[in-house]
Amino acid sequence: MHTNGGTHHLREYEAVRMQIALAGIDTEREPTPQYRVFYRINILNHRQRSVRLLGRKWVLTDTTGDTRIIEAARLFNEEPVLAPGEVFSWSGSQVFRRYPVRMELRLFGTDHAGHAFITPALNVPL
């Protein structure tokens, strides 16, 4: 489910609630400087019907304004179906060449009727 870079043609829908716990930023100086942001995300289906999560879209920006958009199918190699009240969690990291200033996450999937959606943006506090 591609969202055409910076724009998307999917219905924006808060099908799930996302909660993020930032584990930290690790700095490496050798061989080249980089910053790795570690996180854990909890996703709760607070609706009355099941949803299937098919992928994710990150918008990552560093201190120079360099922005990367990363779209990927699956969440931690899964396409979870969340029943009402069910939680799915995953951990990961993103790497930056310069200090990160913005991390935004959207999930895309389908609702119980098969209609495609994309979630509102979740901004990771840095």
XYZ file of C-alpha atoms in Angstrom, residues 39-41 76 89-93:
9
model
C 11.615 2.912 20.499
C 8.806 0.613 21.533
C 5.326 1.072 20.090
C 7.923 -6.405 12.438
C 3.632 -4.177 20.324
C 6.933 -3.948 18.526
C 10.373 -2.492 19.103
C 12.807 -1.056 16.607
C 15.197 1.730 15.788
